[in-house]
């Protein structure tokens, strides 16, 4: 089952093969913040900013989650090389 980033019912990202892939995309996009509750003070946990959520999604016709993931990784690598 592919996953994507949503705000309310609007899909904001392409579909990715796993939930972990969407977390990686969200982290690279600056959408992940560390939050701590009273119980988790010693170890804050990552949460999505602005009430975004990651959930399963239907695929668009001819959409390939694996290709989306590969493209996102290439773009991140290119950005890393430019910023060095």
Short mmCIF file of N, CA and C in Angstrom, two decimals:
data_model
loop_
_atom_site.label_atom_id
_atom_site.label_comp_id
_atom_site.label_asym_id
_atom_site.label_seq_id
_atom_site.Cartn_x
_atom_site.Cartn_y
_atom_site.Cartn_z
N UNK A 1 0.84 -1.17 0.00
CA UNK A 1 0.00 0.00 0.00
C UNK A 1 0.89 1.24 0.00
N UNK A 2 0.71 2.13 -0.95
CA UNK A 2 1.51 3.36 -0.98
C UNK A 2 1.01 4.36 0.06
N UNK A 3 1.89 5.30 0.40
CA UNK A 3 1.59 6.33 1.40
C UNK A 3 1.92 7.70 0.83
N UNK A 4 1.28 8.73 1.39
CA UNK A 4 1.55 10.11 0.97
C UNK A 4 1.32 11.04 2.14
N UNK A 5 1.74 12.29 1.97
CA UNK A 5 1.56 13.34 2.96
C UNK A 5 0.24 14.06 2.66
N UNK A 6 -0.57 14.27 3.71
CA UNK A 6 -1.87 14.90 3.56
C UNK A 6 -2.01 16.07 4.52
N UNK A 7 -2.84 17.03 4.12
CA UNK A 7 -3.32 18.09 5.00
C UNK A 7 -4.83 18.06 4.85
N UNK A 8 -5.52 17.74 5.93
CA UNK A 8 -6.96 17.46 5.87
C UNK A 8 -7.16 16.33 4.87
N UNK A 9 -7.94 16.53 3.84
CA UNK A 9 -8.15 15.46 2.86
C UNK A 9 -7.37 15.68 1.57
N UNK A 10 -6.53 16.71 1.54
CA UNK A 10 -5.77 17.01 0.34
C UNK A 10 -4.42 16.31 0.36
N UNK A 11 -4.13 15.55 -0.68
CA UNK A 11 -2.84 14.88 -0.81
C UNK A 11 -1.81 15.90 -1.26
N UNK A 12 -0.73 16.07 -0.48
CA UNK A 12 0.27 17.08 -0.75
C UNK A 12 1.52 16.55 -1.43
N UNK A 13 1.75 15.25 -1.36
CA UNK A 13 2.96 14.68 -1.94
C UNK A 13 2.60 13.59 -2.93
N UNK A 14 3.61 13.18 -3.65
CA UNK A 14 3.46 12.00 -4.49
C UNK A 14 3.32 10.79 -3.59
N UNK A 15 2.90 9.69 -4.15
CA UNK A 15 2.81 8.44 -3.41
C UNK A 15 4.20 7.80 -3.31
N UNK A 16 4.51 7.25 -2.14
CA UNK A 16 5.78 6.57 -1.90
C UNK A 16 5.49 5.15 -1.42
N UNK A 17 6.45 4.24 -1.61
CA UNK A 17 6.21 2.83 -1.29
C UNK A 17 5.87 2.56 0.18
N UNK A 18 6.50 3.29 1.11
CA UNK A 18 6.29 3.01 2.52
C UNK A 18 6.05 4.30 3.30
N UNK A 19 5.51 4.15 4.48
CA UNK A 19 5.32 5.30 5.37
C UNK A 19 6.66 5.93 5.73
N UNK A 20 7.69 5.10 5.91
CA UNK A 20 9.03 5.60 6.24
C UNK A 20 9.57 6.50 5.13
N UNK A 21 9.27 6.18 3.88
CA UNK A 21 9.72 7.00 2.77
C UNK A 21 9.08 8.39 2.84
N UNK A 22 7.82 8.46 3.23
CA UNK A 22 7.14 9.76 3.33
C UNK A 22 7.72 10.56 4.50
N UNK A 23 8.04 9.89 5.61
CA UNK A 23 8.69 10.57 6.74
C UNK A 23 10.01 11.19 6.28
N UNK A 24 10.77 10.44 5.48
CA UNK A 24 12.05 10.94 4.99
C UNK A 24 11.84 12.18 4.12
N UNK A 25 10.86 12.12 3.21
CA UNK A 25 10.52 13.25 2.35
C UNK A 25 10.10 14.45 3.20
N UNK A 26 9.26 14.22 4.20
CA UNK A 26 8.77 15.31 5.06
C UNK A 26 9.92 15.92 5.85
N UNK A 27 10.84 15.10 6.34
CA UNK A 27 11.99 15.60 7.10
C UNK A 27 12.88 16.46 6.20
N UNK A 28 13.13 16.01 4.98
CA UNK A 28 13.96 16.77 4.04
C UNK A 28 13.29 18.09 3.65
N UNK A 29 11.96 18.12 3.69
CA UNK A 29 11.21 19.32 3.33
C UNK A 29 11.01 20.27 4.50
N UNK A 30 11.52 19.90 5.68
CA UNK A 30 11.40 20.76 6.85
C UNK A 30 10.04 20.71 7.51
N UNK A 31 9.30 19.64 7.31
CA UNK A 31 7.95 19.53 7.86
C UNK A 31 7.89 18.73 9.15
N UNK A 32 9.05 18.27 9.64
CA UNK A 32 9.09 17.46 10.86
C UNK A 32 9.71 18.28 11.98
N UNK A 33 9.05 18.28 13.12
CA UNK A 33 9.57 18.97 14.30
C UNK A 33 9.67 17.95 15.43
N UNK A 34 10.52 18.23 16.40
CA UNK A 34 10.63 17.37 17.57
C UNK A 34 9.68 17.91 18.64
N UNK A 35 8.89 17.02 19.20
CA UNK A 35 7.95 17.42 20.25
C UNK A 35 8.12 16.50 21.44
N UNK A 36 7.95 17.07 22.61
CA UNK A 36 8.07 16.28 23.83
C UNK A 36 6.81 16.49 24.66
N UNK A 37 6.34 15.42 25.23
CA UNK A 37 5.24 15.50 26.18
C UNK A 37 5.84 15.40 27.57
N UNK A 38 5.05 15.57 28.57
CA UNK A 38 5.55 15.45 29.94
C UNK A 38 6.19 14.08 30.16
N UNK A 39 5.61 13.05 29.55
CA UNK A 39 6.14 11.70 29.73
C UNK A 39 7.41 11.47 28.92
N UNK A 40 7.57 12.19 27.80
CA UNK A 40 8.69 11.96 26.90
C UNK A 40 9.77 13.04 26.99
N UNK A 41 9.89 13.73 28.11
CA UNK A 41 10.82 14.85 28.22
C UNK A 41 12.25 14.46 27.85
N UNK A 42 12.67 13.27 28.22
CA UNK A 42 14.04 12.85 27.95
C UNK A 42 14.28 12.53 26.48
N UNK A 43 13.23 12.15 25.77
CA UNK A 43 13.39 11.74 24.37
C UNK A 43 12.25 12.30 23.53
N UNK A 44 12.43 13.52 23.00
CA UNK A 44 11.36 14.05 22.14
C UNK A 44 11.18 13.17 20.91
N UNK A 45 10.00 13.14 20.40
CA UNK A 45 9.71 12.32 19.23
C UNK A 45 9.38 13.22 18.05
N UNK A 46 9.68 12.78 16.85
CA UNK A 46 9.37 13.59 15.67
C UNK A 46 7.87 13.59 15.40
N UNK A 47 7.34 14.74 15.05
CA UNK A 47 5.94 14.87 14.65
C UNK A 47 5.90 15.77 13.42
N UNK A 48 4.82 15.66 12.70
CA UNK A 48 4.63 16.50 11.52
C UNK A 48 4.10 17.86 11.94
N UNK A 49 4.62 18.90 11.34
CA UNK A 49 4.21 20.27 11.60
C UNK A 49 2.86 20.55 10.95
N UNK A 50 2.15 21.56 11.43
CA UNK A 50 0.93 22.07 10.80
C UNK A 50 -0.17 21.04 10.59
N UNK A 51 -0.30 20.10 11.48
CA UNK A 51 -1.35 19.08 11.38
C UNK A 51 -1.28 18.24 10.11
N UNK A 52 -0.09 18.13 9.51
CA UNK A 52 0.06 17.23 8.38
C UNK A 52 -0.05 15.81 8.91
N UNK A 53 -0.37 14.89 8.02
CA UNK A 53 -0.39 13.49 8.41
C UNK A 53 0.03 12.62 7.24
N UNK A 54 0.53 11.45 7.58
CA UNK A 54 0.94 10.47 6.59
C UNK A 54 -0.06 9.34 6.66
N UNK A 55 -0.61 8.99 5.50
CA UNK A 55 -1.58 7.90 5.50
C UNK A 55 -1.58 7.20 4.14
N UNK A 56 -2.18 6.02 4.09
CA UNK A 56 -2.25 5.30 2.82
C UNK A 56 -3.02 6.13 1.80
N UNK A 57 -2.68 5.92 0.53
CA UNK A 57 -3.34 6.69 -0.52
C UNK A 57 -3.56 5.83 -1.76
N UNK A 58 -4.55 6.20 -2.54
CA UNK A 58 -4.73 5.51 -3.82
C UNK A 58 -3.70 6.02 -4.82
N UNK A 59 -3.35 5.19 -5.77
CA UNK A 59 -2.41 5.59 -6.80
C UNK A 59 -3.14 6.28 -7.94
N UNK A 60 -2.50 7.31 -8.47
CA UNK A 60 -3.00 7.95 -9.69
C UNK A 60 -2.65 7.02 -10.85
N UNK A 61 -3.39 7.10 -11.95
CA UNK A 61 -3.04 6.27 -13.12
C UNK A 61 -1.59 6.52 -13.54
N UNK A 62 -0.89 5.48 -13.81
CA UNK A 62 0.52 5.48 -14.22
C UNK A 62 1.49 6.05 -13.18
N UNK A 63 1.05 6.17 -11.93
CA UNK A 63 1.97 6.62 -10.88
C UNK A 63 2.71 5.41 -10.33
N UNK A 64 4.01 5.56 -10.10
CA UNK A 64 4.85 4.48 -9.60
C UNK A 64 5.55 4.95 -8.33
N UNK A 65 5.12 4.46 -7.14
CA UNK A 65 5.73 4.89 -5.89
C UNK A 65 7.24 4.67 -5.84
N UNK A 66 7.72 3.57 -6.40
CA UNK A 66 9.16 3.31 -6.39
C UNK A 66 9.90 4.36 -7.22
N UNK A 67 9.33 4.74 -8.36
CA UNK A 67 9.95 5.79 -9.18
C UNK A 67 9.93 7.13 -8.45
N UNK A 68 8.82 7.43 -7.76
CA UNK A 68 8.73 8.67 -6.98
C UNK A 68 9.83 8.71 -5.92
N UNK A 69 10.04 7.58 -5.26
CA UNK A 69 11.07 7.50 -4.23
C UNK A 69 12.45 7.71 -4.84
N UNK A 70 12.72 7.07 -5.95
CA UNK A 70 14.03 7.21 -6.60
C UNK A 70 14.27 8.66 -7.04
N UNK A 71 13.24 9.30 -7.57
CA UNK A 71 13.38 10.70 -7.98
C UNK A 71 13.65 11.60 -6.77
N UNK A 72 12.95 11.37 -5.67
CA UNK A 72 13.15 12.17 -4.46
C UNK A 72 14.57 11.98 -3.92
N UNK A 73 15.08 10.76 -3.97
CA UNK A 73 16.45 10.50 -3.50
C UNK A 73 17.48 11.18 -4.41
N UNK A 74 17.25 11.15 -5.73
CA UNK A 74 18.16 11.84 -6.65
C UNK A 74 18.14 13.34 -6.39
N UNK A 75 16.96 13.92 -6.22
CA UNK A 75 16.86 15.35 -5.95
C UNK A 75 17.55 15.72 -4.65
N UNK A 76 17.39 14.90 -3.61
CA UNK A 76 18.04 15.17 -2.33
C UNK A 76 19.55 15.08 -2.48
N UNK A 77 20.04 14.12 -3.24
CA UNK A 77 21.48 13.97 -3.46
C UNK A 77 22.03 15.16 -4.23
N UNK A 78 21.30 15.62 -5.24
CA UNK A 78 21.74 16.78 -6.01
C UNK A 78 21.77 18.03 -5.13
N UNK A 79 20.78 18.19 -4.29
CA UNK A 79 20.74 19.33 -3.39
C UNK A 79 21.89 19.28 -2.40
N UNK A 80 22.21 18.10 -1.90
CA UNK A 80 23.32 17.92 -0.99
C UNK A 80 24.63 18.32 -1.65
N UNK A 81 24.82 17.90 -2.89
CA UNK A 81 26.05 18.22 -3.62
C UNK A 81 26.17 19.72 -3.88
N UNK A 82 25.08 20.37 -4.18
CA UNK A 82 25.09 21.82 -4.44
C UNK A 82 25.41 22.60 -3.16
N UNK A 83 24.93 22.13 -2.04
CA UNK A 83 25.12 22.83 -0.77
C UNK A 83 26.47 22.58 -0.13
N UNK A 84 27.29 21.73 -0.70
CA UNK A 84 28.61 21.46 -0.12
C UNK A 84 29.58 22.55 -0.42
#
